[in-house]
Short mmCIF file of C-alpha atoms and ligand atoms in Angstrom, two decimals:
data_model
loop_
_atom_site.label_atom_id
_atom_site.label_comp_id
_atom_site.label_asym_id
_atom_site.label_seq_id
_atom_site.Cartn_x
_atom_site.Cartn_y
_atom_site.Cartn_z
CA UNK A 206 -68.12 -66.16 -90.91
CA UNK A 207 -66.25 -69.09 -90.73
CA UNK A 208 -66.17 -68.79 -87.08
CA UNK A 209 -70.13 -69.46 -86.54
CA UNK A 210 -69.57 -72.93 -87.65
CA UNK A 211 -67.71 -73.39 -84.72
CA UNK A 212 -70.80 -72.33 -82.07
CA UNK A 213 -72.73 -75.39 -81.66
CA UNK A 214 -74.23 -74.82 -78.66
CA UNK A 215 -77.77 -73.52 -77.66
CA UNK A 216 -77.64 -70.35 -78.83
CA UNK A 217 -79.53 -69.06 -76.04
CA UNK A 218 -77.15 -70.02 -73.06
CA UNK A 219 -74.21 -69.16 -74.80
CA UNK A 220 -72.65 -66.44 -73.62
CA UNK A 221 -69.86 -64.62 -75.68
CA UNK A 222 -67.36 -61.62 -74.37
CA UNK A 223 -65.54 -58.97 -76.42
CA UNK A 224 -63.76 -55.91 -75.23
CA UNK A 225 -62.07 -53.04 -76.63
CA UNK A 226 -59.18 -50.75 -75.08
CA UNK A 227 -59.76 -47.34 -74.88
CA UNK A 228 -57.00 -46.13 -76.80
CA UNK A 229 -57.94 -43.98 -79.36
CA UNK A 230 -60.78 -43.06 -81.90
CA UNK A 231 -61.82 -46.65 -83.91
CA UNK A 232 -60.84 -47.17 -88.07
CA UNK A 233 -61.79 -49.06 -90.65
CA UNK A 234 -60.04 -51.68 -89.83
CA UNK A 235 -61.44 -51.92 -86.34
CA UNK A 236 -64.95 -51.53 -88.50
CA UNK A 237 -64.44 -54.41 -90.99
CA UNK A 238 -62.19 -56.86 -88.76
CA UNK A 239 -64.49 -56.13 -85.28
CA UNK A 240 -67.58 -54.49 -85.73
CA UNK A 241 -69.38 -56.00 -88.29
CA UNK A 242 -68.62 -59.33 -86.75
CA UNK A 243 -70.58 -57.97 -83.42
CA UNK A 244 -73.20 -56.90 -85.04
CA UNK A 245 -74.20 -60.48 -86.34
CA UNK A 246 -73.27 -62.34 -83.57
CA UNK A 247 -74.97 -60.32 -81.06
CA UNK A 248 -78.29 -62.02 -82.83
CA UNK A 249 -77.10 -65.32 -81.85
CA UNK A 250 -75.95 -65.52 -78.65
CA UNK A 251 -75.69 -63.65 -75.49
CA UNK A 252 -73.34 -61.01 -76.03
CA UNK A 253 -71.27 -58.74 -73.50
CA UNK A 254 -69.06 -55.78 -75.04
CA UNK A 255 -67.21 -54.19 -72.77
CA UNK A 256 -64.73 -51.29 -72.52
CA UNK A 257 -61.60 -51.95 -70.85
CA UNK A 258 -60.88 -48.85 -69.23
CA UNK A 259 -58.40 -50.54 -66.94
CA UNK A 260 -56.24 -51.87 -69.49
CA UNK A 261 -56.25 -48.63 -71.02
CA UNK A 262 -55.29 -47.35 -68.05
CA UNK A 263 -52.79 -49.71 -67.48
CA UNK A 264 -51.36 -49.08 -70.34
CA UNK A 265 -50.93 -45.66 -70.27
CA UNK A 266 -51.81 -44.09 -67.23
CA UNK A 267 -50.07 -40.90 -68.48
CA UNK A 268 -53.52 -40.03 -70.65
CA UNK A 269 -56.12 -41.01 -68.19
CA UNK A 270 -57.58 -37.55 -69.15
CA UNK A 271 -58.71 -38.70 -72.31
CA UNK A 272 -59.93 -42.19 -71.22
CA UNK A 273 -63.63 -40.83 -71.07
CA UNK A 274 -63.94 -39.09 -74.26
CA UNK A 275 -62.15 -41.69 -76.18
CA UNK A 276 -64.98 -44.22 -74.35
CA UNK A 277 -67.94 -42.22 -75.46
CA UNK A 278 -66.65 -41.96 -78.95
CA UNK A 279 -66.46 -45.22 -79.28
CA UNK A 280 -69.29 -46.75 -77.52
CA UNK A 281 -70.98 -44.34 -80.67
CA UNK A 282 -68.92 -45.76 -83.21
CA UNK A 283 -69.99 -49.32 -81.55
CA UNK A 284 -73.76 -47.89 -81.91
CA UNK A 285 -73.36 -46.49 -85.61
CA UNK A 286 -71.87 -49.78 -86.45
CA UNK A 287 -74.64 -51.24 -85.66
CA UNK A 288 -74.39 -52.47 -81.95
CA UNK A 289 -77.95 -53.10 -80.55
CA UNK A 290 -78.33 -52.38 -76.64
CA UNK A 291 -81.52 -54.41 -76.79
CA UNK A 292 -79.77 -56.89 -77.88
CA UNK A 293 -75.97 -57.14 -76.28
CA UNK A 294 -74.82 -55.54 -73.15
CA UNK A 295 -72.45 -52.92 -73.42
CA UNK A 296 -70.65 -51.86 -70.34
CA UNK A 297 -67.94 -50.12 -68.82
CA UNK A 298 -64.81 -52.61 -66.95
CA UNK A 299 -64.40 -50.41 -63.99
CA UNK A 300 -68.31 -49.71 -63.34
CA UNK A 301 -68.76 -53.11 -62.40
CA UNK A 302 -66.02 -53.42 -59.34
CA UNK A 303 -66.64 -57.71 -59.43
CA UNK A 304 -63.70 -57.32 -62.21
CA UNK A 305 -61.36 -56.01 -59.30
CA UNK A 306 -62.39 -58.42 -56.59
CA UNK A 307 -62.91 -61.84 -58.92
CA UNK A 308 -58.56 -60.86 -60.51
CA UNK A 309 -57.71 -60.23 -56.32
CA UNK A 310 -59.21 -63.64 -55.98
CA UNK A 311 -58.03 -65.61 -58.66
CA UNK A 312 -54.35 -63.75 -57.97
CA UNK A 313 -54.18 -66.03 -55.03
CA UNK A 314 -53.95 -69.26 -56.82
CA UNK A 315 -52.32 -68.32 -59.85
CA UNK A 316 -48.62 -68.46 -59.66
CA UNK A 317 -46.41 -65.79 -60.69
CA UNK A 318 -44.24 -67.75 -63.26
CA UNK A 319 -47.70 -68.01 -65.66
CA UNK A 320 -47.96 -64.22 -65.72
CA UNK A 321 -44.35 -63.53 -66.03
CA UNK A 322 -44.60 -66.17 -68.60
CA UNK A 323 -47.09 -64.39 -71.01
CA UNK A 324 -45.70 -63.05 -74.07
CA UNK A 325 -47.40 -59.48 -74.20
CA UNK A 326 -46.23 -59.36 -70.86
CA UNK A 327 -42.57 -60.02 -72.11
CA UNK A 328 -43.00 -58.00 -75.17
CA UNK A 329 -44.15 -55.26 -73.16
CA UNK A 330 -40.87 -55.71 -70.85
CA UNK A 331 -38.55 -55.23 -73.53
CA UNK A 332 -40.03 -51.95 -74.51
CA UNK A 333 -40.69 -50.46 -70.82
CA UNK A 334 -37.07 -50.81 -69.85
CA UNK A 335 -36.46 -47.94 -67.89
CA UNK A 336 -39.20 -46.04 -68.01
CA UNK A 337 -41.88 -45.94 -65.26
CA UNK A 338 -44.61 -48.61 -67.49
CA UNK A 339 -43.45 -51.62 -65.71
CA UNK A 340 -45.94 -51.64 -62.88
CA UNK A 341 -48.01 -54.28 -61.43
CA UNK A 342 -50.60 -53.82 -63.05
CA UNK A 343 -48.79 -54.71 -65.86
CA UNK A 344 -47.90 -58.28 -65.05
CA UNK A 345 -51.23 -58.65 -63.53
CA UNK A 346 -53.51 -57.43 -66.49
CA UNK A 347 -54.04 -60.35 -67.97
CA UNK A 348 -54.96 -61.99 -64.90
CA UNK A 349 -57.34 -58.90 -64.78
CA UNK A 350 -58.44 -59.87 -68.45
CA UNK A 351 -59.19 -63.56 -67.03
CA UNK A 352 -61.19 -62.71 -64.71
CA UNK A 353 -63.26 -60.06 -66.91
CA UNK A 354 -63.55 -63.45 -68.67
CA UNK A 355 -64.29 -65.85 -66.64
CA UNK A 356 -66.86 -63.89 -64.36
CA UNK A 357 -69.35 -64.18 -66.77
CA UNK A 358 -68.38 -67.58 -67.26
CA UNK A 359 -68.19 -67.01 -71.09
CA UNK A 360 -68.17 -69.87 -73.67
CA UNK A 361 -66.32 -67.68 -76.47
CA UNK A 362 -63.88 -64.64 -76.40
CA UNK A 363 -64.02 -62.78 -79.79
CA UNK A 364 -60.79 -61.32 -79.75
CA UNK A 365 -57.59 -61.16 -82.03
CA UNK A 366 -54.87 -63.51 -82.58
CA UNK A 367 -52.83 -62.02 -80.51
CA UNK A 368 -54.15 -62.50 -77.73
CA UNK A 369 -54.37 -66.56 -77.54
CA UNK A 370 -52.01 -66.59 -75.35
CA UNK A 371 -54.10 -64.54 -72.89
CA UNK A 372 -57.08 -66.78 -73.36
CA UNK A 373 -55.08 -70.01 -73.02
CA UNK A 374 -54.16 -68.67 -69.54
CA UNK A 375 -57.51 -67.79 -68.74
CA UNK A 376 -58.39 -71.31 -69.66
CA UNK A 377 -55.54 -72.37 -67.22
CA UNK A 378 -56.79 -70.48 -64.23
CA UNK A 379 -59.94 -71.46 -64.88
CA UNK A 380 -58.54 -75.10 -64.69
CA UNK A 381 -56.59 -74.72 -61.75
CA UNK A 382 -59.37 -73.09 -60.30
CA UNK A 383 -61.96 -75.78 -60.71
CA UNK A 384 -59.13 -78.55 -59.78
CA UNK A 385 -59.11 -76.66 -56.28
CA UNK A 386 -62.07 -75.23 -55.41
CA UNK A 387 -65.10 -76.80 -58.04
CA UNK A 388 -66.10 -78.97 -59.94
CA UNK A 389 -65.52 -79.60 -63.19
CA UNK A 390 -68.00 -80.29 -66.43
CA UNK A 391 -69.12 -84.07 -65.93
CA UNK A 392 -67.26 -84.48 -62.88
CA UNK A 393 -69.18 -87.06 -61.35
CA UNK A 394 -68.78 -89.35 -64.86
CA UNK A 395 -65.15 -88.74 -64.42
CA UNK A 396 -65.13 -89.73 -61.04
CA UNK A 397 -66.49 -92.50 -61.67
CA UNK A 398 -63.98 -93.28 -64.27
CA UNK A 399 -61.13 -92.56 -61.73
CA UNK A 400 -62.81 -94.87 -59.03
CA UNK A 401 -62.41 -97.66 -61.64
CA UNK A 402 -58.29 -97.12 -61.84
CA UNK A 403 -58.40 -97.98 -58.19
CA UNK A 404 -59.06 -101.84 -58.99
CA UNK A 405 -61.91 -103.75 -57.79
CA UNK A 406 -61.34 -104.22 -54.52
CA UNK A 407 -59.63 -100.90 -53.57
CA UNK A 408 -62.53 -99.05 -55.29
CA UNK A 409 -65.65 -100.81 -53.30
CA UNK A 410 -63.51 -100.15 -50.52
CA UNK A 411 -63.23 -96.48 -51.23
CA UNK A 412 -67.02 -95.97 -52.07
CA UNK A 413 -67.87 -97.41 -48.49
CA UNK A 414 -65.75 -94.71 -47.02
CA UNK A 415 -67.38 -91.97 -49.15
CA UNK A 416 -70.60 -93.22 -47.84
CA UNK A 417 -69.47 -93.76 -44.31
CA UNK A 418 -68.36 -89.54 -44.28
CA UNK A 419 -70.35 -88.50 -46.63
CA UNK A 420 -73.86 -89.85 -44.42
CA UNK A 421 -72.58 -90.30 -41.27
CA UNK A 422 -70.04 -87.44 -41.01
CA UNK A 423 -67.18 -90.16 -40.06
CA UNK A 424 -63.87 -88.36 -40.20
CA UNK A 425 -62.00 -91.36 -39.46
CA UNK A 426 -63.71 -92.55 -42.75
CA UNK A 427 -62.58 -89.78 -44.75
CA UNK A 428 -58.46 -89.85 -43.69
CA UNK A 429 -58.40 -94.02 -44.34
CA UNK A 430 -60.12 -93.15 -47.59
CA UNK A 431 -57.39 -90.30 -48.07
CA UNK A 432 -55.02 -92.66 -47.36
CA UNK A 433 -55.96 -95.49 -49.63
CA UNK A 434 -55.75 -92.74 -52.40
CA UNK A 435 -52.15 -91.62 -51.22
CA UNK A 436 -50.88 -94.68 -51.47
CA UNK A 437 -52.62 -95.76 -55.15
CA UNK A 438 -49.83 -95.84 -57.28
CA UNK A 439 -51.71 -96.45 -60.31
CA UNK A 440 -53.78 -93.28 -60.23
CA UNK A 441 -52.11 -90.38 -62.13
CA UNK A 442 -51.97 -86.94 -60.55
CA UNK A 443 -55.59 -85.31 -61.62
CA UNK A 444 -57.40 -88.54 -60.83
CA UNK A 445 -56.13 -88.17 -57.50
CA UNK A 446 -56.86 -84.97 -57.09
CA UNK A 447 -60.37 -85.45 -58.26
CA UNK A 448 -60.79 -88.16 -56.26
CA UNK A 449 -59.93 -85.90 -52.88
CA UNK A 450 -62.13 -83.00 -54.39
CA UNK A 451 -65.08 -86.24 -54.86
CA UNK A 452 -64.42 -87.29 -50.81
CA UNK A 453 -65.66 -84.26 -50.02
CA UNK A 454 -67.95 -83.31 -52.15
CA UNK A 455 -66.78 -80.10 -52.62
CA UNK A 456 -67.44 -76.75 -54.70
CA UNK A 457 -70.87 -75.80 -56.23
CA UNK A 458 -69.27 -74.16 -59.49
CA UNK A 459 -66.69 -74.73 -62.02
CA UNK A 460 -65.59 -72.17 -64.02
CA UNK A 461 -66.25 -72.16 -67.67
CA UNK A 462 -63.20 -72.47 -70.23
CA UNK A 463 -63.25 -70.19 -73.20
CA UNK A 464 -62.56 -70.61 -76.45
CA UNK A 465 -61.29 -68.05 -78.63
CA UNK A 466 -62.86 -66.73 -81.66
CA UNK A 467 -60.75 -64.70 -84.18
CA UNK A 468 -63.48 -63.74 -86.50
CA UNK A 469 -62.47 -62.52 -89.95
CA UNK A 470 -59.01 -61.04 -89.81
CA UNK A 471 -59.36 -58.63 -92.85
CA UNK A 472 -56.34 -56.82 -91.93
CA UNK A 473 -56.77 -53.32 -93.79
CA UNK A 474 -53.74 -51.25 -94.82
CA UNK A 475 -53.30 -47.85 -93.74
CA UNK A 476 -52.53 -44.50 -96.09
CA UNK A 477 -48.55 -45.23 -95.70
CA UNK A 478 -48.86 -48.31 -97.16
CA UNK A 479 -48.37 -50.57 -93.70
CA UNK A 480 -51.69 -52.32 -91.53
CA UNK A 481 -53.87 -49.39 -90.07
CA UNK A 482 -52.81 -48.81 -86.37
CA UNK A 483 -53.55 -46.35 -83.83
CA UNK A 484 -49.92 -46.43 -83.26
CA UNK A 485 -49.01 -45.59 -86.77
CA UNK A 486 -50.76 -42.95 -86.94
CA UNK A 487 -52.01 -43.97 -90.46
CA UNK A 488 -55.71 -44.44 -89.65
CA UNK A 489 -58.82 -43.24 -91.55
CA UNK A 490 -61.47 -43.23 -88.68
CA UNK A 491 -64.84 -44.41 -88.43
CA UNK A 492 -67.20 -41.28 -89.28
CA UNK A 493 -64.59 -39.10 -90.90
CA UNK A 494 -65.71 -36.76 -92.32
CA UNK A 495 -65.98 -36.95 -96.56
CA UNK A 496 -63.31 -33.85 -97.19
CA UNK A 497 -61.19 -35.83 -94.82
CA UNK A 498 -61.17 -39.35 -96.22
CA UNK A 499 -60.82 -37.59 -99.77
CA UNK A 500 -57.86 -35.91 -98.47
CA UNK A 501 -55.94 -39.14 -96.46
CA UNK A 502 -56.88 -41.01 -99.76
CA UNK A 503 -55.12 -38.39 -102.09
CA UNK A 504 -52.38 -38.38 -99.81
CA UNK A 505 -52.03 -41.79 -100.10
CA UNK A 506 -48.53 -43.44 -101.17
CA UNK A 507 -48.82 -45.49 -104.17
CA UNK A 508 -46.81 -47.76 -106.58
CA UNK A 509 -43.51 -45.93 -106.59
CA UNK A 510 -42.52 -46.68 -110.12
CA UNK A 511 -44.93 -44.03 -111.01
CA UNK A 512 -43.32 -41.07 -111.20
CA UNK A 513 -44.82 -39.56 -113.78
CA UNK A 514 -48.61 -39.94 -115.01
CA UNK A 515 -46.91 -41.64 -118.34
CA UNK A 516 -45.53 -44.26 -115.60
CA UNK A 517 -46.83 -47.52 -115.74
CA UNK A 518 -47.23 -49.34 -112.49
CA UNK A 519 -48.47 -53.01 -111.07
CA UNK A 520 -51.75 -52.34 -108.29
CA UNK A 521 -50.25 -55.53 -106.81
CA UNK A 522 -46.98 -53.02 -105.76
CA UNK A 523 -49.72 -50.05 -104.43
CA UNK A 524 -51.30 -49.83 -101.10
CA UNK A 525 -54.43 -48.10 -103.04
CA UNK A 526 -55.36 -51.63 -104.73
CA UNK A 527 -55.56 -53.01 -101.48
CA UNK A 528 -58.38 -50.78 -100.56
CA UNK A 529 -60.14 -51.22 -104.11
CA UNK A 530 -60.32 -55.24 -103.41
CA UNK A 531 -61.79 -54.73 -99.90
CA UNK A 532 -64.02 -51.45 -101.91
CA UNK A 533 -64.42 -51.73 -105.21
CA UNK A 534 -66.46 -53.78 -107.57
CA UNK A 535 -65.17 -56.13 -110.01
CA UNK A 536 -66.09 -53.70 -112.54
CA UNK A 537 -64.05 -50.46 -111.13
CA UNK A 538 -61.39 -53.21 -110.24
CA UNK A 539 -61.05 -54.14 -114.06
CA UNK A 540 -60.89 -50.47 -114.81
CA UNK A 541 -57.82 -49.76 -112.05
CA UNK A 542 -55.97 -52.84 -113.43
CA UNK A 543 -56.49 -51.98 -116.97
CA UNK A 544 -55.86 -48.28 -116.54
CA UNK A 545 -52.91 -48.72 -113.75
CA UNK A 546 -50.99 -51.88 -116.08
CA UNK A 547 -51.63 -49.22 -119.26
CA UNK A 548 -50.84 -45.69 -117.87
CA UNK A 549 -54.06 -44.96 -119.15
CA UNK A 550 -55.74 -43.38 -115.52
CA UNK A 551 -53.36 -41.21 -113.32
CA UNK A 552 -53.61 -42.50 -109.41
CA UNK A 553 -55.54 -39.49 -108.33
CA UNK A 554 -58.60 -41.05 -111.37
CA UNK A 555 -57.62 -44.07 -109.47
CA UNK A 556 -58.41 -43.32 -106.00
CA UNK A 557 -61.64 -41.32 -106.89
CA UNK A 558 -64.11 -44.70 -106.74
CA UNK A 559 -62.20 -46.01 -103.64
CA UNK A 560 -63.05 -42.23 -101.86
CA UNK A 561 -66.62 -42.39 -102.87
CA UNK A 562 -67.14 -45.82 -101.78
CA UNK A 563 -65.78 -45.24 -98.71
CA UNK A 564 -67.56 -42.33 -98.16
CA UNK A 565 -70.80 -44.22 -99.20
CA UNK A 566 -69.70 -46.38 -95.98
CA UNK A 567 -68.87 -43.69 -93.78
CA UNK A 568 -72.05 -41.65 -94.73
CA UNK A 569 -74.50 -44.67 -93.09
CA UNK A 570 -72.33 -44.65 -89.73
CA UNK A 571 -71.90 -40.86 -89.58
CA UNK A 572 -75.93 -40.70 -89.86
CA UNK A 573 -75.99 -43.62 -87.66
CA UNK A 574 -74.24 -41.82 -85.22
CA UNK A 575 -76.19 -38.62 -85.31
CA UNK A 576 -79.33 -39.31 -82.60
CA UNK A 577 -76.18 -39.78 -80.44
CA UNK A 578 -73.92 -37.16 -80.58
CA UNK A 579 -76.78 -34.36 -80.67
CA UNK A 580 -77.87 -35.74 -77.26
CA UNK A 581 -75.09 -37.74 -75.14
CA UNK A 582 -77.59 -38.54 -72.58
CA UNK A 583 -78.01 -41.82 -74.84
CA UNK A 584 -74.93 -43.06 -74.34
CA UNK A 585 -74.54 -42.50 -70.70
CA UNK A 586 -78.50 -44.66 -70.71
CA UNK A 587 -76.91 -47.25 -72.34
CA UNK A 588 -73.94 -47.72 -70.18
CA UNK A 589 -75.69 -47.93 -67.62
CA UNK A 590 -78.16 -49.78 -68.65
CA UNK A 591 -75.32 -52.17 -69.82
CA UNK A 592 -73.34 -51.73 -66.22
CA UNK A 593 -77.03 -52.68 -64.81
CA UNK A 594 -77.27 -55.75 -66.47
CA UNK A 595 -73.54 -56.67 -66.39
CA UNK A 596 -73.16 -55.82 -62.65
CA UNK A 597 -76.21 -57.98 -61.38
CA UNK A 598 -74.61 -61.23 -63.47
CA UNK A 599 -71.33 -60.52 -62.20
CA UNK A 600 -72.73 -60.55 -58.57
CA UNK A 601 -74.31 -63.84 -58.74
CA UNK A 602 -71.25 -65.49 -60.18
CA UNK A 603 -69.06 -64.00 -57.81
CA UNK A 604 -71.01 -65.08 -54.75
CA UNK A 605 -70.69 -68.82 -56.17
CA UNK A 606 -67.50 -68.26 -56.52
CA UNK A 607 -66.69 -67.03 -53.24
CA UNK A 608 -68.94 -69.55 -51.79
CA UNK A 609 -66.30 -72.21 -53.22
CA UNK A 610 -63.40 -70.51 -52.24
CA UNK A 611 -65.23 -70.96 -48.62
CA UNK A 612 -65.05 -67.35 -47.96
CA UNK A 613 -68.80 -66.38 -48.12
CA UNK A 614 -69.32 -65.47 -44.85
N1 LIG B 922 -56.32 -57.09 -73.22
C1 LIG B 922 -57.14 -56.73 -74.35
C2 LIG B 922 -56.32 -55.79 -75.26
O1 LIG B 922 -55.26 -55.38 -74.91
C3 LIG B 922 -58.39 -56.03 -73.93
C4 LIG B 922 -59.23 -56.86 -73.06
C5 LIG B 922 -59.45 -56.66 -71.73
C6 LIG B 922 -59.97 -58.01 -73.43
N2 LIG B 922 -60.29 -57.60 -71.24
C7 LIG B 922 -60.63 -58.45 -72.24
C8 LIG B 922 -60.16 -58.71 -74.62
C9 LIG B 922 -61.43 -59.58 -72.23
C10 LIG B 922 -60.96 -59.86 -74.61
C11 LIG B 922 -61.59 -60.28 -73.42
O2 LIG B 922 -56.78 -55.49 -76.34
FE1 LIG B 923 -51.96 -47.48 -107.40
FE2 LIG B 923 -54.09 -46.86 -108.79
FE3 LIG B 923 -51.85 -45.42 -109.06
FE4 LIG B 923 -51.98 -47.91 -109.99
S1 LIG B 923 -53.18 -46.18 -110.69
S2 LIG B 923 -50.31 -47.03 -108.81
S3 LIG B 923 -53.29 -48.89 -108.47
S4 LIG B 923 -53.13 -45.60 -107.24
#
């Protein structure tokens, strides 16, 4: 995966976050586009997969009865994919209450015009108008989504393109964050760097204040030295800034920025012909059952210039080629072109090979699966297990964090 090349860091330390909404039972596109990729990477570095009951909630609060059953379907779904406990934590959003406190805290610095900015946020707007989904919850989740970020102080999001916007805003809280209350990475080489802008003289001056406060606890040190930096006009803005934060030698943490990994994007089309969606209602699940893939797959539109069996048709025109490339080998795929171009196979000989291939898929993950649904006291180990391991992390950031806000008392 291309996006491996991009993780240079020691594998061991690096800590990576995914999360899924709760919104309905997992497909093959959430299979080939998510899964898989978590099931490699959770090898390589420190993984966290988490299930984002609150934005489900958030989303649609109306079918908070189904939020746990759709979670324990998929957390096996996560497992049959191949998932490994022992290896990545997998927890539950709301079972680890840090999420709530670290989004309150971070909601006081970030200013409303960068959530009312985000596009999902705007998106959403357009289609809530009038209805009761424009809470504030709504315009704060992806502060709630930063925070589920940033309190494990994650190095990479894996995460769809979509949501870049979220993690650039994350990265911007983060920022602000550190300007106000830590430090950031290399902060004392940057300093340094700043304290050169000053100009000789100013600058020798400035480092005897910073001793004079710093070791003797002179406050009259500390406002001349404030004052030499008010007045430097050739310091830009964030050496300032850095400069005050330096004075004082403040914050023990900075928070980590994320960068966002979009894995392989194999987006998978759906039996009407359009990308699989929840939404669309077009989905052929993870662990279907055989009968029922063969049956979505029969149903499935194809080419519509053939009519008849005599038709000839194009697989570049039919949804069903789309599924052979991603399913088929080359061989079968010769056969389809050959027999599609030719009128030579009807579409239902067509869509026989793609059926059993996916059903060769769907038989490992269904057996996969099996330990787990015959005894669902697994799963609820797991979580919380996973809510275990999550929760005592999130603590220990959070208590850094609130000991740089100044508010561990
Ligand atoms: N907001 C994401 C979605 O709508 C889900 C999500 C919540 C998430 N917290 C996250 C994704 C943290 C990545 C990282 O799908
Ligand atoms: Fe599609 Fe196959 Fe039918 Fe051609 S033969 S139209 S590729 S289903």
């Amino acid at each position: 995966y291309i996006f491996l090349v991009k993780l240079v860091m020691n594998t061991e330390t690096t800590r990576v976050l995914s999360a899924m909404r709760p919104n309905g039972r997992l497909h093959l596109g959430h299979y080939l586009g998510v899964l898989q990729n978590w099931q490699q990477i959770q090898y390589q570095y420190k993984c966290f997969f988490m299930l984002a009951d609150i934005h489900g909630l958030i989303n649609n609060y109306h079918a908070s009865q189904q939020l746990n059953e759709t979670m324990h379907e998929m957390v096996i779904d996560w497992l049959a994919a191949g998932v490994d406990p022992s290896q990545a934590t997998i927890f539950i959003q709301s079972r680890v209450p840090e999420h709530f406190e670290l989004a309150n805290l971070l909601g006081v610095i970030t200013p409303l015009g960068w959530l009312e900015r985000v596009p999902s946020y705007k998106d959403a707007l357009d289609e809530l108008e009038h209805t009761d989904g424009n809470t504030y919850g709504l315009l704060g989740s992806p502060l709630l989504q930063s925070a589920d970020i940033l309190l494990y102080n994650s190095h990479y999001v894996i995460t769809g393109e979509e949501q870049a916007a979220n993690i650039e805003l994350t990265r911007e809280i983060a920022r602000r964050f550190n300007h106000l209350f830590g430090r950031e990475d290399g902060f004392e080489e940057k300093a340094s760097a700043s304290i050169k802008k000053l100009g000789i003289k100013k600058a020798a001056l400035y480092a005897k204040l910073l001793i004079k406060y710093q070791q003797e606890g002179n406050d009259e040190a500390l406002a001349t030295a404030r004052y030499l930096l008010q007045d430097a006009l050739n310091l830009s803005h964030g050496d300032r800034e850095r400069l005050f934060a330096f004075l004082e030698n403040k914050g023990k943490v900075f928070l980590q920025e994320p960068h966002i990994l979009t894995g392989n994007s194999t987006r998978i089309i759906g039996t009407d012909g359009t990308q699989m969606s929840i939404a669309r209602n077009n989905t052929i699940n993870i662990r279907d059952e055989p009968e029922v893939v063969s049956s979505k797959i029969r149903g499935m539109i194809t080419d519509p210039a053939r009519v008849k069996r005599s038709d000839r048709g194009t697989p570049s025109s039919c949804p069903v080629w789309r599924l052979h490339q991603i399913y088929s080998t080359q061989e079968v795929s010769n056969w389809v072109e050959m027999g599609c171009l030719s009128a030579g196979i009807g579409c239902l000989d067509c869509k026989q090979p793609l059926i059993d291939a996916i059903n060769l898929q769907q038989h490992e993950l269904i057996e996969k699966a099996k330990p787990y649904q015959e005894d669902s006291t697994l799963v609820k180990r797991i979580l919380s297990d996973g809510c275990g391991r999550a929760r005592e992390i999130a603590s220990t950031n959070l208590k850094s964090i609130k000991q740089a806000m100044n508010i561990d008392y």
